[in-house]
mmCIF file of C-alpha atoms and ligand atoms in Angstrom:
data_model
loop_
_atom_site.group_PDB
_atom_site.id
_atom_site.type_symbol
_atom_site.label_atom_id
_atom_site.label_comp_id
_atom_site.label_asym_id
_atom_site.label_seq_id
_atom_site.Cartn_x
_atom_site.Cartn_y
_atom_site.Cartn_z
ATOM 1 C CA UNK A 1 81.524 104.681 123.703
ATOM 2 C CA UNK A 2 79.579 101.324 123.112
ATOM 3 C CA UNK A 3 81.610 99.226 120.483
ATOM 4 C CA UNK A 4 79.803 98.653 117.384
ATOM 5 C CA UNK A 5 79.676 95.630 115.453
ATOM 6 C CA UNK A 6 82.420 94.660 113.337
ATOM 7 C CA UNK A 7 81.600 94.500 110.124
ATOM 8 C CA UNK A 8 84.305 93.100 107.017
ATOM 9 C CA UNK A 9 83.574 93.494 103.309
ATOM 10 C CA UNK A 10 85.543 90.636 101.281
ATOM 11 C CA UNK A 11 85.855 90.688 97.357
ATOM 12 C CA UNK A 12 86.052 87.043 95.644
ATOM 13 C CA UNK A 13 85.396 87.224 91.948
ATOM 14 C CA UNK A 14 83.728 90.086 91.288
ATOM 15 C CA UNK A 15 82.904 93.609 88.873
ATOM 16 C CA UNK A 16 82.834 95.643 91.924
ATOM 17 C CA UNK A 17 78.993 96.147 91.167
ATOM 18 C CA UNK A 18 77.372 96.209 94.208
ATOM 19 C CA UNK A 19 80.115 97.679 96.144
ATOM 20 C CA UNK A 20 79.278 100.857 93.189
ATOM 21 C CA UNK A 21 75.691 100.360 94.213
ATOM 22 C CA UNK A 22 76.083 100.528 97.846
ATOM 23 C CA UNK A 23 77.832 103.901 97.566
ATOM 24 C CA UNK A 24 74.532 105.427 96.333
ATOM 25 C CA UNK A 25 72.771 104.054 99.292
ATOM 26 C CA UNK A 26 71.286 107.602 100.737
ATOM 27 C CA UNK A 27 71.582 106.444 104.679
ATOM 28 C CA UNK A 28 75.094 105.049 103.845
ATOM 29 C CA UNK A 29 76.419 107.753 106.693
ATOM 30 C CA UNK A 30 74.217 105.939 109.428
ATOM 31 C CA UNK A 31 75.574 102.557 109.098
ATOM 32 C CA UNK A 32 79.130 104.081 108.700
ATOM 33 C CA UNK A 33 78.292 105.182 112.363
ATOM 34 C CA UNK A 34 76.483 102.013 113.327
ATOM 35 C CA UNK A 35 78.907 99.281 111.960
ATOM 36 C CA UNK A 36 83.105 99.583 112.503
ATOM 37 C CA UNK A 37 83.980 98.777 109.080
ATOM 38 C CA UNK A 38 87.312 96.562 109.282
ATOM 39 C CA UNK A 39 88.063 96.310 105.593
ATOM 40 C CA UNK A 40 86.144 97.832 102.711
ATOM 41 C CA UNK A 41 87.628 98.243 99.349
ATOM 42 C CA UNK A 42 86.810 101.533 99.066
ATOM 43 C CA UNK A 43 84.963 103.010 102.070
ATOM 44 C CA UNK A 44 86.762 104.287 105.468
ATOM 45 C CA UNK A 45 88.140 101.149 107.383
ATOM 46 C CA UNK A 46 89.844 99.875 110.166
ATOM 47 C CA UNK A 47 92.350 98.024 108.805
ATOM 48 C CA UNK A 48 94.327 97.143 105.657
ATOM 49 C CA UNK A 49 93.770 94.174 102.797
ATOM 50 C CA UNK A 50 97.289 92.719 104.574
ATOM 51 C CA UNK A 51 96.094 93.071 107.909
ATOM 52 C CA UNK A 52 92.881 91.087 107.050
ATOM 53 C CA UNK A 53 94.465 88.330 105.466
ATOM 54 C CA UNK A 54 96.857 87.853 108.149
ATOM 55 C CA UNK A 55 93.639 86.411 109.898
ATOM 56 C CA UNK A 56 94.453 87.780 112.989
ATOM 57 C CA UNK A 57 91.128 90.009 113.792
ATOM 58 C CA UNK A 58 87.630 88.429 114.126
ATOM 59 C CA UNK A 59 84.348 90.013 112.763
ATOM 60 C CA UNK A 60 80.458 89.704 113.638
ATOM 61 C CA UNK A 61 79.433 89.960 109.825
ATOM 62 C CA UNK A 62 80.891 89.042 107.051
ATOM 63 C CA UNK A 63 80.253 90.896 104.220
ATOM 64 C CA UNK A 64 81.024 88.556 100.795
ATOM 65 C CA UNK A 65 80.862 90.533 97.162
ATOM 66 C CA UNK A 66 81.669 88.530 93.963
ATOM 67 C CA UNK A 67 82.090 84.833 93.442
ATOM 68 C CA UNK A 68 84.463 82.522 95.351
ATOM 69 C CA UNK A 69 87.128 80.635 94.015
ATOM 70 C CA UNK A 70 88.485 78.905 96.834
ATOM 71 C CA UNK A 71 91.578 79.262 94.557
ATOM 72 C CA UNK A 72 92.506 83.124 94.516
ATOM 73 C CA UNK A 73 94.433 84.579 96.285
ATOM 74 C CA UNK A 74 94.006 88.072 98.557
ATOM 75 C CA UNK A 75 97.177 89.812 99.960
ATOM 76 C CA UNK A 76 99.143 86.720 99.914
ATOM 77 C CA UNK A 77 96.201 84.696 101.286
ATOM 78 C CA UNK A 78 93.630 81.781 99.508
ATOM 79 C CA UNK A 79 90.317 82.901 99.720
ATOM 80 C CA UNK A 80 89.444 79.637 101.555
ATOM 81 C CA UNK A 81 91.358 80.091 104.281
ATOM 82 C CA UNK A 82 90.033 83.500 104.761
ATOM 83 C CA UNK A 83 86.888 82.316 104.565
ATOM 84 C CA UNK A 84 86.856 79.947 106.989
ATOM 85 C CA UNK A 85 88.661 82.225 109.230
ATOM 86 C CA UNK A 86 86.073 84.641 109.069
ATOM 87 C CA UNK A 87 83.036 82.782 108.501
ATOM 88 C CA UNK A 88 83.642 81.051 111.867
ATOM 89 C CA UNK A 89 83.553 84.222 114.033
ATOM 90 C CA UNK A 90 81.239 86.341 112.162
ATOM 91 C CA UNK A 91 77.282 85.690 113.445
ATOM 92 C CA UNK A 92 75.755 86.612 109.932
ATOM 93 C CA UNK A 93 77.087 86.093 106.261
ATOM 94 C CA UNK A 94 75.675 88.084 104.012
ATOM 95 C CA UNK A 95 76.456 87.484 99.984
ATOM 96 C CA UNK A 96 75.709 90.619 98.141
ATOM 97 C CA UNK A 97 74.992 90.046 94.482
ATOM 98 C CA UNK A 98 73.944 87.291 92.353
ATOM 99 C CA UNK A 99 77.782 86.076 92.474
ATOM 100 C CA UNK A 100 78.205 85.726 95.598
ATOM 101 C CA UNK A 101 74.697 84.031 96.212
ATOM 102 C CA UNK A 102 74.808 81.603 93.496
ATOM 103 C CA UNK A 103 77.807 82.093 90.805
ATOM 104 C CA UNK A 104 76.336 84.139 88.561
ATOM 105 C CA UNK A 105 78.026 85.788 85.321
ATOM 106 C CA UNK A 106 81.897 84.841 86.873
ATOM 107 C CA UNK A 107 81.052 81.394 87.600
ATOM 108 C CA UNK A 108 80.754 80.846 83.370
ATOM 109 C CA UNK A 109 84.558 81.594 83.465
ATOM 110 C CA UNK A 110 85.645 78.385 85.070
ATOM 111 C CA UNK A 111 82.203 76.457 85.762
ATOM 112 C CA UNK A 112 83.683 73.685 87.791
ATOM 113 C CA UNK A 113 85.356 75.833 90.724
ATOM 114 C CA UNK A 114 83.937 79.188 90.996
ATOM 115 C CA UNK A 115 80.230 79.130 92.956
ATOM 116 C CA UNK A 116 78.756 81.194 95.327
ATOM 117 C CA UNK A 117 79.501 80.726 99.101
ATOM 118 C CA UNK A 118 76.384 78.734 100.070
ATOM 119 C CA UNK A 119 74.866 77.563 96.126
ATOM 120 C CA UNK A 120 75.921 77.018 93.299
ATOM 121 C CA UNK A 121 73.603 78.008 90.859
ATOM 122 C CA UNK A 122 70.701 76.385 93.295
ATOM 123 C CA UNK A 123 72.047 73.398 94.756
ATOM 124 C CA UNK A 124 73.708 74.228 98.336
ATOM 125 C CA UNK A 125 77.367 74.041 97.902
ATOM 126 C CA UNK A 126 80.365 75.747 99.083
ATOM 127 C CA UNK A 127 82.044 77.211 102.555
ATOM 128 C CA UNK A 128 78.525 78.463 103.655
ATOM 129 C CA UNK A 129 76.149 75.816 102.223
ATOM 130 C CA UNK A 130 73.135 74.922 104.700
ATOM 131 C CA UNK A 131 74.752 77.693 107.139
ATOM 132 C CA UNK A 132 71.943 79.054 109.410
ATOM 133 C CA UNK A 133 74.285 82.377 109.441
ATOM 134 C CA UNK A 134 73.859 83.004 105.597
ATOM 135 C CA UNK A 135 72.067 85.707 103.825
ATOM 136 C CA UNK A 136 71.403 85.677 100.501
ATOM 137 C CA UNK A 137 71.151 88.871 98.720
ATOM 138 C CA UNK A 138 70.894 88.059 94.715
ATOM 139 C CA UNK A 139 70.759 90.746 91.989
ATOM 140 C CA UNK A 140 72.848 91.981 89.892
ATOM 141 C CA UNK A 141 73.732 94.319 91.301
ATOM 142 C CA UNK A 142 71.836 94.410 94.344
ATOM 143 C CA UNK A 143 69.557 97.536 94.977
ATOM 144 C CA UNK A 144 71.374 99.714 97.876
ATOM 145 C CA UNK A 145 68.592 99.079 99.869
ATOM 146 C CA UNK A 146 68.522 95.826 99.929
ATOM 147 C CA UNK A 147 71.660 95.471 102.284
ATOM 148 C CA UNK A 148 70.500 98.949 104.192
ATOM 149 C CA UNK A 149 67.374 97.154 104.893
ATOM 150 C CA UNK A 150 69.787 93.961 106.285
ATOM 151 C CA UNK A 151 72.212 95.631 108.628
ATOM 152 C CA UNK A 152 69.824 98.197 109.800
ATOM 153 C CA UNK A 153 67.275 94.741 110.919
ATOM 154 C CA UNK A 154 70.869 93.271 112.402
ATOM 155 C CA UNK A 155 71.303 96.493 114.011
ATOM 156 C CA UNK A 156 68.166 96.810 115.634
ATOM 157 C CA UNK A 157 68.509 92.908 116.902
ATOM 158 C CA UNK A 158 65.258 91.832 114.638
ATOM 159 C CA UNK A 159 64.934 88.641 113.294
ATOM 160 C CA UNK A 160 64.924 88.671 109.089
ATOM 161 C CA UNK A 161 62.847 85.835 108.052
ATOM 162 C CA UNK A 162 64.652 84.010 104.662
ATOM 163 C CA UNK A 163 63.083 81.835 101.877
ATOM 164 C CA UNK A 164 64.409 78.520 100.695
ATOM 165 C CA UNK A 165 67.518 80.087 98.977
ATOM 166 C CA UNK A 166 68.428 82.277 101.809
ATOM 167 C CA UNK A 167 66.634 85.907 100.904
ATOM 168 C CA UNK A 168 64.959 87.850 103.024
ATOM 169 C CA UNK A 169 61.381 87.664 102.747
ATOM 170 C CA UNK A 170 60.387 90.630 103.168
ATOM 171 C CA UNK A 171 62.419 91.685 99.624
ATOM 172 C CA UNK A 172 62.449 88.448 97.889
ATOM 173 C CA UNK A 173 58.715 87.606 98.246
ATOM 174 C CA UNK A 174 57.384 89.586 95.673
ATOM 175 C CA UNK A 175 57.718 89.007 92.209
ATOM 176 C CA UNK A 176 59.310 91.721 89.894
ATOM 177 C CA UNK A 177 56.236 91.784 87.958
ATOM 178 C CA UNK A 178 54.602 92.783 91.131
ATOM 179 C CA UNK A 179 53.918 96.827 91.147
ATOM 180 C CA UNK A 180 55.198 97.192 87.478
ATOM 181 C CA UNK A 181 53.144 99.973 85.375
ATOM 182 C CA UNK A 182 52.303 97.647 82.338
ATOM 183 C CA UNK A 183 50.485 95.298 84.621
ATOM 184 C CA UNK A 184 46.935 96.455 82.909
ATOM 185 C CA UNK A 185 49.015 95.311 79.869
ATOM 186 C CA UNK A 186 49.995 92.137 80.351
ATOM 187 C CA UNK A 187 46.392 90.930 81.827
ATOM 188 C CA UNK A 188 44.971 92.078 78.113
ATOM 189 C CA UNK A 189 47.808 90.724 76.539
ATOM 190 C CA UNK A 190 48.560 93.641 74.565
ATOM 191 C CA UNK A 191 52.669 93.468 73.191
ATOM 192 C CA UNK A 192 55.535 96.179 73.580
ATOM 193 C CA UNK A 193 56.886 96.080 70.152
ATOM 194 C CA UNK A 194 60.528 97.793 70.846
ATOM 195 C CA UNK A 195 62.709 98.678 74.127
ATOM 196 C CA UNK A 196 61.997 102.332 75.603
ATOM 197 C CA UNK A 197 58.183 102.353 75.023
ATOM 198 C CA UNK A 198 55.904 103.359 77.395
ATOM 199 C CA UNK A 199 53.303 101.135 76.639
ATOM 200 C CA UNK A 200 52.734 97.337 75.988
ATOM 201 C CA UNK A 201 54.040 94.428 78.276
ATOM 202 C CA UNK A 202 57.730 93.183 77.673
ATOM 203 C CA UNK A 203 56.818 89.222 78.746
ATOM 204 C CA UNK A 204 55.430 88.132 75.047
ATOM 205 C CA UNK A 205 58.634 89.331 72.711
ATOM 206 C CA UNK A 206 61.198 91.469 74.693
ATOM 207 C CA UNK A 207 61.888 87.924 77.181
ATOM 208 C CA UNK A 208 60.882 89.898 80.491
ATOM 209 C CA UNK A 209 60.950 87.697 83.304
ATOM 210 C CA UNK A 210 59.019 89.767 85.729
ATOM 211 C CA UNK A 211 55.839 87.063 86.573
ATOM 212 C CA UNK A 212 58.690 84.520 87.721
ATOM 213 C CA UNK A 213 61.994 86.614 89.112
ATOM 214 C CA UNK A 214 61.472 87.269 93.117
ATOM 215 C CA UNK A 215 62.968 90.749 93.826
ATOM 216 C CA UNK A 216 61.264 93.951 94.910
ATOM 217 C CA UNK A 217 62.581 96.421 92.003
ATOM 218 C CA UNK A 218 58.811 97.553 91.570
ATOM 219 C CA UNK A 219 58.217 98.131 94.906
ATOM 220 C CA UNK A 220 61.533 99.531 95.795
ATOM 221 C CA UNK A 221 62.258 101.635 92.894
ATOM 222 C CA UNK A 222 66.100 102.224 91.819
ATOM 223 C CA UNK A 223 66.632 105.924 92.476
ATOM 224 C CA UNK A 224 63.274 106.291 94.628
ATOM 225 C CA UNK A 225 62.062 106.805 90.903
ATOM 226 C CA UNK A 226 61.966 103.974 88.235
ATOM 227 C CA UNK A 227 62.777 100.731 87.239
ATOM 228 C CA UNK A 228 63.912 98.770 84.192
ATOM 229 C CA UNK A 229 60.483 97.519 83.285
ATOM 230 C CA UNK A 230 59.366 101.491 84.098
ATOM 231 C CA UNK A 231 61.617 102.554 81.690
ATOM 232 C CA UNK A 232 60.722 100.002 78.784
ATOM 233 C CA UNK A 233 63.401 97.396 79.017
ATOM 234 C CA UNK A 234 62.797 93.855 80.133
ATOM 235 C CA UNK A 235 63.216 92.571 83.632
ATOM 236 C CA UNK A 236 66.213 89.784 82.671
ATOM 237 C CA UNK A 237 65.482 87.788 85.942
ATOM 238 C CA UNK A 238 69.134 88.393 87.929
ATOM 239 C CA UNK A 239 68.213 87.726 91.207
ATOM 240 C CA UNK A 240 67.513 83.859 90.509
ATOM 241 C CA UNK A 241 69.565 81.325 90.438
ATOM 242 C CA UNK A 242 69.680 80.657 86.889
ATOM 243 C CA UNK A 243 70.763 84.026 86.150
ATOM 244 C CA UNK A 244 72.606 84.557 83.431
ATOM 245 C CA UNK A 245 70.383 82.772 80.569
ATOM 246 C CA UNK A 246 71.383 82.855 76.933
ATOM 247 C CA UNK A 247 69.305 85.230 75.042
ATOM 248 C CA UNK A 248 68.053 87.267 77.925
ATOM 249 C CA UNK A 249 65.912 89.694 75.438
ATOM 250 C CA UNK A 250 63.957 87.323 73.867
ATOM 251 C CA UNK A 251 60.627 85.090 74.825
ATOM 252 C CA UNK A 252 61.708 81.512 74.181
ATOM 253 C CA UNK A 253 58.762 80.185 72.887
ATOM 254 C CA UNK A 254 57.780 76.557 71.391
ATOM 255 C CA UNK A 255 55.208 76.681 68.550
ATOM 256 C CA UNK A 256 54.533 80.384 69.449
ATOM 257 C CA UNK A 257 53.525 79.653 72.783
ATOM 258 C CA UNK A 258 56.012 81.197 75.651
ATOM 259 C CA UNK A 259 58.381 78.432 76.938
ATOM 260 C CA UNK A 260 57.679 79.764 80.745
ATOM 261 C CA UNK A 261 54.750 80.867 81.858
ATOM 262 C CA UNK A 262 54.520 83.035 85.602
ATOM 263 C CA UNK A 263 55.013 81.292 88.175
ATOM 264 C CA UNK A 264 52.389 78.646 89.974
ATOM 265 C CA UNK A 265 49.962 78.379 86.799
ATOM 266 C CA UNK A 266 49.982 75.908 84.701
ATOM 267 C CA UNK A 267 50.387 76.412 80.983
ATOM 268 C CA UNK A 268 46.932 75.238 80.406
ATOM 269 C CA UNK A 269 45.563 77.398 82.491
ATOM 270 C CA UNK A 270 47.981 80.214 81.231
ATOM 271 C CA UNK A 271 46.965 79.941 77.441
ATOM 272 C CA UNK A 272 43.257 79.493 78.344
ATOM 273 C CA UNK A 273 43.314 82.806 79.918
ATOM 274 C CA UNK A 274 45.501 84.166 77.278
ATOM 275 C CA UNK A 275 42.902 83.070 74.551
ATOM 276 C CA UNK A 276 40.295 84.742 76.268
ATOM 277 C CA UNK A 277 41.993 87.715 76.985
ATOM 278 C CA UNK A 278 43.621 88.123 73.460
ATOM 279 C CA UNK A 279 39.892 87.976 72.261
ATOM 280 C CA UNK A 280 38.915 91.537 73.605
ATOM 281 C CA UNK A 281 40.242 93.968 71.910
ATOM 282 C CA UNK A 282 40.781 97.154 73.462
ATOM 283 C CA UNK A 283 41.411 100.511 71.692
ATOM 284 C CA UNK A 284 42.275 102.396 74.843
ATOM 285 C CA UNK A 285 45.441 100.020 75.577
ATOM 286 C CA UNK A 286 46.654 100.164 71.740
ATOM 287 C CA UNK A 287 46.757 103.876 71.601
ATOM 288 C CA UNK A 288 50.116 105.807 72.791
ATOM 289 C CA UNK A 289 49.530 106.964 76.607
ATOM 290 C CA UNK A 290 51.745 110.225 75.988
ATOM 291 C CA UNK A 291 51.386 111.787 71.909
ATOM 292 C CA UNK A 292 54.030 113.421 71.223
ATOM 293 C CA UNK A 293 52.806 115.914 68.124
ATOM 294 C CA UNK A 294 50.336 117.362 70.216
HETATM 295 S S1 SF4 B 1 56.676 94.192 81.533
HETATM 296 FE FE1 SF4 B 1 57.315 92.348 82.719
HETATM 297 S S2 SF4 B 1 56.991 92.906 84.863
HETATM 298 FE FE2 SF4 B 1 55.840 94.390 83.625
HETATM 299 S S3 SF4 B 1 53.747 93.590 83.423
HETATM 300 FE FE3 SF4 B 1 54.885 92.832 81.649
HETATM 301 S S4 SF4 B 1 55.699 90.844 82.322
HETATM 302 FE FE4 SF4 B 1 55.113 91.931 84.190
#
């Protein structure tokens, strides 16, 4: 039987998140049979936690959930000398989550050691940083397939194009706001008012940050089926560096004008457009799409 590539799954900081996520993946039984899993937290492996850190076995992808803290320590071993170990023989590096790419939520615990293995925040820094062998894979947590659509291009030898922080193209080059239902909404201008409507745009008071977040959640729907702007709550912008912000469900705004406008217009042009927009007034969009007393 041809060997398959070795794949290992390490944990640095981390919820567990997209470890939970990846167990939904539907095809999850074909790279099971296309990867030899050496160490997974929770799926079938190869070997054990204290086998892996003996740093003894080699892999050709390294898997990293969760922020790194060169610090911690895994079955008796510091993260960074695992990493190194690993990082050196694996071909591809692939940080799943916002954590792992950049920080995210576990790097406010201790600001000044905890990063993501190739940024922190979006300045290159740590083991990976500027590493031709890195994937970047931000969201929290990452859709399931996201990382099927990774190791099934690795496994058919195919070349995955990246962007300047390291994420595939081909699910990072779309904007969030790209394929989302209230689209019709937010080119009139026309406000959600409260979470868990169906109608009404979420970027003027509810803080969405579809127009400048690049991820793919509505074009890849979670489930096959919806997404969080689908289902009337804000997109919160957790596959960018900057993720977490303070005050996630609200539009900062100075002098009633939004503090960030979508991405590659200017405000000018932004709140010319809006003017004219906000001037038509349309019953159709102000009406509810579904009545429920009838
Ligand atoms: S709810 Fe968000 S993603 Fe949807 S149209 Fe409005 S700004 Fe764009």
């Amino acid at each position: 039987m041809k060997s398959r590539p070795k794949l290992l799954w390490l944990q640095g900081v981390t919820c567990n998140g997209n470890t939970h996520s990846f167990l939904n993946y539907p095809h999850l039984s074909y790279i099971l049979e296309t990867f030899e899993f050496l160490y997974h937290p929770i799926l079938p492996a190869t070997y054990t936690l204290e086998k892996i850190a003996s740093c003894t076995q080699s892999c050709d992808i390294l898997i990293f959930e969760g922020a790194y803290d060169p610090r911690m320590m895994r079955a008796g071993s510091r993260m960074e000398t695992l990493v190194q170990h690993y990082g050196s023989t694996a071909n591809t590096i692939i940080a799943v989550g916002s954590c792992a790419s950049f920080g995210g939520m576990f790097k406010q615990s201790d600001p000044e050691y905890i990063t993501g293995v190739g940024f922190d925040r979006e300045i290159a820094k740590g083991p990976f940083a500027k590493s031709n062998k890195l994937i970047n894979l931000s969201g929290c947590p990452i859709h399931p397939e996201w990382l099927g659509y990774t190791l099934r291009m690795i496994a058919d030898n195919k070349v995955i194009l990246i962007d300047e922080m390291h994420r595939p193209k081909e699910l990072y080059a779309y904007l969030a706001h790209h394929g989302c239902t209230r689209n019709e909404y937010f080119e009139w201008k026309v406000d959600a008012e409260h979470f868990g409507t169906k109608e009404g745009c979420l970027f003027y008071k509810q803080g969405c940050r579809g127009p400048m977040t690049h991820a793919s959640c509505n074009k890849i729907l979670w489930n096959d089926v919806s997404s969080k702007t689908r289902i009337g709550s804000p997109c919160f912008g957790c596959t960018e560096p900057d993720f977490p912000r303070t005050n996630m469900f609200e539009t900062k705004t100075n002098m009633s004008i939004p503090q960030d406008v979508p991405l590659g217009i200017s405000k000018r042009s932004y709140l010319t457009l809006t003017g004219i927009a906000k001037s038509f007034r349309i019953p159709r969009l102000e009406k509810r799409l579904i009545d429920d007393n009838t």
